[in-house]
mmCIF file of C-alpha atoms in Angstrom:
data_model
loop_
_atom_site.group_PDB
_atom_site.id
_atom_site.type_symbol
_atom_site.label_atom_id
_atom_site.label_comp_id
_atom_site.label_asym_id
_atom_site.label_seq_id
_atom_site.Cartn_x
_atom_site.Cartn_y
_atom_site.Cartn_z
ATOM 1 C CA UNK A 1 13.525 -4.928 -18.741
ATOM 2 C CA UNK A 2 14.637 -1.159 -15.942
ATOM 3 C CA UNK A 3 12.137 -0.272 -13.354
ATOM 4 C CA UNK A 4 11.768 2.489 -11.997
ATOM 5 C CA UNK A 5 14.617 5.077 -12.280
ATOM 6 C CA UNK A 6 14.928 7.976 -9.533
ATOM 7 C CA UNK A 7 17.446 11.813 -10.076
ATOM 8 C CA UNK A 8 19.461 12.275 -8.437
ATOM 9 C CA UNK A 9 19.558 9.866 -6.004
ATOM 10 C CA UNK A 10 21.041 12.294 -3.425
ATOM 11 C CA UNK A 11 20.086 16.186 -3.285
ATOM 12 C CA UNK A 12 21.703 18.610 -0.357
ATOM 13 C CA UNK A 13 19.735 22.037 -1.289
ATOM 14 C CA UNK A 14 19.551 25.092 1.038
ATOM 15 C CA UNK A 15 16.316 27.047 2.377
ATOM 16 C CA UNK A 16 14.578 28.900 -0.368
ATOM 17 C CA UNK A 17 16.326 27.274 -3.575
ATOM 18 C CA UNK A 18 14.490 25.315 -5.328
ATOM 19 C CA UNK A 19 14.649 21.624 -6.828
ATOM 20 C CA UNK A 20 13.381 19.207 -8.910
ATOM 21 C CA UNK A 21 13.377 15.244 -9.310
ATOM 22 C CA UNK A 22 12.379 13.334 -12.223
ATOM 23 C CA UNK A 23 10.866 9.802 -12.083
ATOM 24 C CA UNK A 24 11.547 8.034 -14.733
ATOM 25 C CA UNK A 25 8.254 4.774 -14.542
ATOM 26 C CA UNK A 26 8.536 1.066 -16.243
ATOM 27 C CA UNK A 27 7.686 1.805 -19.963
ATOM 28 C CA UNK A 28 4.386 1.950 -20.698
ATOM 29 C CA UNK A 29 2.523 2.327 -16.961
ATOM 30 C CA UNK A 30 0.200 4.877 -17.412
ATOM 31 C CA UNK A 31 -0.353 5.018 -13.430
ATOM 32 C CA UNK A 32 2.654 7.306 -12.197
ATOM 33 C CA UNK A 33 2.579 7.969 -7.880
ATOM 34 C CA UNK A 34 4.934 10.041 -5.519
ATOM 35 C CA UNK A 35 5.617 8.916 -2.382
ATOM 36 C CA UNK A 36 7.859 10.253 0.626
ATOM 37 C CA UNK A 37 9.052 9.517 4.166
ATOM 38 C CA UNK A 38 10.130 12.905 5.827
ATOM 39 C CA UNK A 39 12.080 10.470 8.597
ATOM 40 C CA UNK A 40 10.320 8.907 11.669
ATOM 41 C CA UNK A 41 7.215 9.040 9.785
ATOM 42 C CA UNK A 42 5.212 6.176 7.122
ATOM 43 C CA UNK A 43 5.600 6.866 4.086
ATOM 44 C CA UNK A 44 2.156 9.498 2.650
ATOM 45 C CA UNK A 45 0.994 9.906 -0.957
ATOM 46 C CA UNK A 46 1.557 12.787 -2.726
ATOM 47 C CA UNK A 47 -0.074 12.195 -6.244
ATOM 48 C CA UNK A 48 -1.284 10.328 -8.615
ATOM 49 C CA UNK A 49 -1.058 10.506 -12.880
ATOM 50 C CA UNK A 50 -3.055 8.766 -15.265
ATOM 51 C CA UNK A 51 -1.231 9.140 -18.294
ATOM 52 C CA UNK A 52 -0.264 12.555 -18.468
ATOM 53 C CA UNK A 53 -3.132 13.383 -16.754
ATOM 54 C CA UNK A 54 -3.044 15.105 -12.598
ATOM 55 C CA UNK A 55 -5.769 12.067 -11.314
ATOM 56 C CA UNK A 56 -5.047 12.506 -7.515
ATOM 57 C CA UNK A 57 -3.400 15.983 -5.994
ATOM 58 C CA UNK A 58 -4.789 15.623 -2.300
ATOM 59 C CA UNK A 59 -1.689 14.773 -0.935
ATOM 60 C CA UNK A 60 0.605 17.632 -2.013
ATOM 61 C CA UNK A 61 1.682 20.182 1.181
ATOM 62 C CA UNK A 62 1.141 22.837 -0.990
ATOM 63 C CA UNK A 63 1.304 25.223 -3.776
ATOM 64 C CA UNK A 64 4.553 25.116 -3.275
ATOM 65 C CA UNK A 65 4.966 21.635 -4.879
ATOM 66 C CA UNK A 66 4.724 20.981 -8.593
ATOM 67 C CA UNK A 67 3.950 17.580 -10.038
ATOM 68 C CA UNK A 68 3.996 17.023 -14.179
ATOM 69 C CA UNK A 69 4.546 14.358 -16.281
ATOM 70 C CA UNK A 70 3.909 16.264 -19.897
ATOM 71 C CA UNK A 71 3.986 13.446 -22.837
ATOM 72 C CA UNK A 72 3.040 11.331 -20.315
ATOM 73 C CA UNK A 73 6.064 9.416 -19.675
ATOM 74 C CA UNK A 74 8.840 10.867 -17.581
ATOM 75 C CA UNK A 75 7.188 12.891 -14.051
ATOM 76 C CA UNK A 76 8.739 15.628 -12.720
ATOM 77 C CA UNK A 77 8.931 17.340 -9.288
ATOM 78 C CA UNK A 78 9.312 20.738 -8.070
ATOM 79 C CA UNK A 79 9.813 22.919 -4.892
ATOM 80 C CA UNK A 80 10.016 26.277 -5.090
ATOM 81 C CA UNK A 81 11.030 27.865 -2.821
ATOM 82 C CA UNK A 82 12.345 24.803 -0.663
ATOM 83 C CA UNK A 83 11.844 24.639 3.367
ATOM 84 C CA UNK A 84 13.424 22.827 6.248
ATOM 85 C CA UNK A 85 10.357 20.353 6.504
ATOM 86 C CA UNK A 86 10.162 19.268 3.282
ATOM 87 C CA UNK A 87 13.129 17.389 4.032
ATOM 88 C CA UNK A 88 12.642 13.858 3.277
ATOM 89 C CA UNK A 89 12.154 10.633 0.232
ATOM 90 C CA UNK A 90 10.796 10.938 -2.283
ATOM 91 C CA UNK A 91 9.036 7.429 -4.033
ATOM 92 C CA UNK A 92 7.849 6.902 -7.090
ATOM 93 C CA UNK A 93 6.066 4.168 -8.079
ATOM 94 C CA UNK A 94 4.479 3.074 -11.429
ATOM 95 C CA UNK A 95 1.983 0.820 -12.116
ATOM 96 C CA UNK A 96 0.735 -1.062 -15.044
ATOM 97 C CA UNK A 97 -4.187 0.023 -14.680
ATOM 98 C CA UNK A 98 -5.734 0.441 -12.198
ATOM 99 C CA UNK A 99 -7.659 -2.144 -12.202
ATOM 100 C CA UNK A 100 -9.190 -2.170 -8.258
ATOM 101 C CA UNK A 101 -7.064 -5.096 -7.542
ATOM 102 C CA UNK A 102 -3.696 -5.339 -6.848
ATOM 103 C CA UNK A 103 -2.186 -3.802 -9.320
ATOM 104 C CA UNK A 104 0.567 -3.916 -7.700
ATOM 105 C CA UNK A 105 3.061 -0.883 -7.800
ATOM 106 C CA UNK A 106 6.741 -0.542 -8.781
ATOM 107 C CA UNK A 107 8.930 2.198 -6.472
ATOM 108 C CA UNK A 108 11.798 3.777 -7.437
ATOM 109 C CA UNK A 109 14.633 4.087 -4.684
ATOM 110 C CA UNK A 110 13.716 7.909 -4.175
ATOM 111 C CA UNK A 111 15.736 10.785 -3.337
ATOM 112 C CA UNK A 112 16.743 11.176 -0.609
ATOM 113 C CA UNK A 113 15.997 15.732 -0.710
ATOM 114 C CA UNK A 114 17.864 17.306 2.503
ATOM 115 C CA UNK A 115 17.532 21.409 3.139
ATOM 116 C CA UNK A 116 19.730 22.697 4.938
ATOM 117 C CA UNK B 1 -8.905 9.336 10.377
ATOM 118 C CA UNK B 2 -7.262 6.380 8.597
ATOM 119 C CA UNK B 3 -4.848 4.284 11.140
ATOM 120 C CA UNK B 4 -2.298 1.167 10.302
ATOM 121 C CA UNK B 5 -0.619 0.136 12.926
ATOM 122 C CA UNK B 6 2.902 -2.065 13.286
ATOM 123 C CA UNK B 7 5.331 -2.661 15.934
ATOM 124 C CA UNK B 8 8.614 -0.547 14.932
ATOM 125 C CA UNK B 9 11.297 -3.433 15.478
ATOM 126 C CA UNK B 10 11.586 -7.306 15.317
ATOM 127 C CA UNK B 11 14.341 -9.153 16.285
ATOM 128 C CA UNK B 12 14.664 -12.953 14.877
ATOM 129 C CA UNK B 13 16.946 -15.848 14.956
ATOM 130 C CA UNK B 14 18.614 -17.284 11.241
ATOM 131 C CA UNK B 15 16.676 -20.069 10.272
ATOM 132 C CA UNK B 16 13.841 -18.985 12.716
ATOM 133 C CA UNK B 17 10.108 -18.593 12.170
ATOM 134 C CA UNK B 18 8.544 -14.571 12.236
ATOM 135 C CA UNK B 19 5.411 -13.196 11.879
ATOM 136 C CA UNK B 20 4.923 -9.865 11.413
ATOM 137 C CA UNK B 21 1.479 -8.374 12.315
ATOM 138 C CA UNK B 22 -0.022 -5.002 10.687
ATOM 139 C CA UNK B 23 -3.512 -4.100 11.972
ATOM 140 C CA UNK B 24 -5.565 -0.870 10.399
ATOM 141 C CA UNK B 25 -8.591 0.403 10.530
ATOM 142 C CA UNK B 26 -9.688 2.525 7.697
ATOM 143 C CA UNK B 27 -12.336 3.919 6.231
ATOM 144 C CA UNK B 28 -13.055 1.955 2.768
ATOM 145 C CA UNK B 29 -10.775 -1.221 2.706
ATOM 146 C CA UNK B 30 -10.029 -2.631 -1.138
ATOM 147 C CA UNK B 31 -6.611 -4.556 -0.196
ATOM 148 C CA UNK B 32 -3.371 -5.277 1.454
ATOM 149 C CA UNK B 33 -0.411 -5.017 -0.282
ATOM 150 C CA UNK B 34 2.976 -5.853 1.665
ATOM 151 C CA UNK B 35 6.932 -4.521 0.034
ATOM 152 C CA UNK B 36 9.869 -4.760 2.113
ATOM 153 C CA UNK B 37 12.737 -2.677 1.876
ATOM 154 C CA UNK B 38 16.517 -2.821 2.544
ATOM 155 C CA UNK B 39 18.098 0.167 3.858
ATOM 156 C CA UNK B 40 18.173 3.272 1.290
ATOM 157 C CA UNK B 41 16.892 0.058 -2.020
ATOM 158 C CA UNK B 42 13.276 1.421 -3.661
ATOM 159 C CA UNK B 43 10.417 -0.947 -1.508
ATOM 160 C CA UNK B 44 9.589 -3.704 -3.987
ATOM 161 C CA UNK B 45 6.689 -6.519 -3.537
ATOM 162 C CA UNK B 46 6.002 -9.053 -1.232
ATOM 163 C CA UNK B 47 2.212 -10.306 -1.524
ATOM 164 C CA UNK B 48 -1.424 -8.987 -1.750
ATOM 165 C CA UNK B 49 -4.478 -9.785 -0.479
ATOM 166 C CA UNK B 50 -7.661 -8.774 -0.878
ATOM 167 C CA UNK B 51 -10.302 -11.598 0.875
ATOM 168 C CA UNK B 52 -9.638 -12.933 4.328
ATOM 169 C CA UNK B 53 -7.290 -16.183 4.650
ATOM 170 C CA UNK B 54 -4.127 -16.541 3.594
ATOM 171 C CA UNK B 55 -1.082 -16.292 0.355
ATOM 172 C CA UNK B 56 1.733 -18.506 0.911
ATOM 173 C CA UNK B 57 4.020 -17.878 -1.862
ATOM 174 C CA UNK B 58 7.241 -19.642 -1.075
ATOM 175 C CA UNK B 59 8.797 -18.652 2.716
ATOM 176 C CA UNK B 60 7.265 -16.060 2.671
ATOM 177 C CA UNK B 61 2.585 -15.843 3.132
ATOM 178 C CA UNK B 62 0.730 -12.762 4.102
ATOM 179 C CA UNK B 63 -3.036 -13.359 5.935
ATOM 180 C CA UNK B 64 -5.805 -11.347 6.230
ATOM 181 C CA UNK B 65 -8.423 -11.160 8.280
ATOM 182 C CA UNK B 66 -11.376 -8.268 7.125
ATOM 183 C CA UNK B 67 -13.766 -8.443 9.889
ATOM 184 C CA UNK B 68 -10.734 -7.749 12.353
ATOM 185 C CA UNK B 69 -9.156 -4.810 10.248
ATOM 186 C CA UNK B 70 -5.571 -6.759 10.847
ATOM 187 C CA UNK B 71 -3.047 -8.934 8.746
ATOM 188 C CA UNK B 72 0.017 -10.193 9.175
ATOM 189 C CA UNK B 73 3.240 -11.476 7.719
ATOM 190 C CA UNK B 74 4.912 -14.825 8.176
ATOM 191 C CA UNK B 75 8.663 -15.139 7.578
ATOM 192 C CA UNK B 76 9.857 -19.079 7.331
ATOM 193 C CA UNK B 77 13.465 -19.981 7.553
ATOM 194 C CA UNK B 78 14.837 -16.278 7.963
ATOM 195 C CA UNK B 79 18.273 -15.870 6.656
ATOM 196 C CA UNK B 80 20.206 -12.748 7.330
ATOM 197 C CA UNK B 81 19.218 -11.679 3.392
ATOM 198 C CA UNK B 82 15.793 -10.977 5.333
ATOM 199 C CA UNK B 83 17.351 -8.097 7.143
ATOM 200 C CA UNK B 84 14.895 -5.275 5.994
ATOM 201 C CA UNK B 85 12.165 -3.205 6.735
ATOM 202 C CA UNK B 86 8.149 -4.678 5.983
ATOM 203 C CA UNK B 87 5.371 -1.843 4.682
ATOM 204 C CA UNK B 88 1.642 -2.498 5.187
ATOM 205 C CA UNK B 89 0.330 -0.502 3.189
ATOM 206 C CA UNK B 90 -4.074 -0.910 2.313
ATOM 207 C CA UNK B 91 -5.511 0.359 -0.836
ATOM 208 C CA UNK B 92 -8.686 2.938 0.442
ATOM 209 C CA UNK B 93 -11.796 1.591 -1.295
ATOM 210 C CA UNK B 94 -13.699 4.951 -1.312
ATOM 211 C CA UNK B 95 -10.792 6.723 -3.161
ATOM 212 C CA UNK B 96 -10.097 6.041 -6.275
ATOM 213 C CA UNK B 97 -6.491 5.659 -7.954
ATOM 214 C CA UNK B 98 -4.986 2.241 -6.464
ATOM 215 C CA UNK B 99 -3.033 5.300 -3.928
ATOM 216 C CA UNK B 100 -1.629 2.596 -0.970
ATOM 217 C CA UNK B 101 -1.724 4.987 2.657
ATOM 218 C CA UNK B 102 1.389 2.843 4.628
ATOM 219 C CA UNK B 103 1.589 1.736 8.423
ATOM 220 C CA UNK B 104 5.000 3.237 9.266
ATOM 221 C CA UNK B 105 6.853 -0.260 8.307
ATOM 222 C CA UNK B 106 8.489 -2.637 10.562
ATOM 223 C CA UNK B 107 12.515 -3.296 10.808
ATOM 224 C CA UNK B 108 13.135 -6.882 10.839
ATOM 225 C CA UNK B 109 17.346 -7.936 12.365
ATOM 226 C CA UNK B 110 17.846 -11.196 11.340
ATOM 227 C CA UNK B 111 20.873 -12.485 13.152
ATOM 228 C CA UNK B 112 23.791 -15.205 13.770
#
């Protein structure tokens, strides 16, 4: 069974440009999470989908970030326009159910975004 | 605010035992995870504790004390491949959806 995949693995863009990150969760996982790690900091939660619905987007930094999960399968995270402080590694994770206890999240390898 | 602390770096010798500590001060608690992350790779699940006590899984064990806001990950019979970052993450009870709140991670270097 394939794990969580993310595309691209690396992206280098200029300030002001647009970038779209993609995450394919494990098949059958209703829950999809986006996290981000900026240089020298801890991994931080961005948002959570249950199927196609946004359950919690309290971690999104600002309205330059837009996440979608049409059809409840893969998800995209668009940054428009990108700023220097958006550089970091963007992780996607998926899990089977919000059981409340021990619902393991499976992480993708991340997309390293560099804004110059 | 939420505070999860773990040492930044640790060094240990192949074959030895190492304990990585994690302390947390959070608004609510609904479980603690440990993940392992090799450089450039996805974090992978190691353990989950929600009740006090020790959970053992092969060479790895994880302990939790909720009253003390404390957990540790114990790695026995260290191997070179155990060199990685170890991430402590908490689920906060007051937030639905099981999103993880992470500490900064501990980079473990295993030397021959």
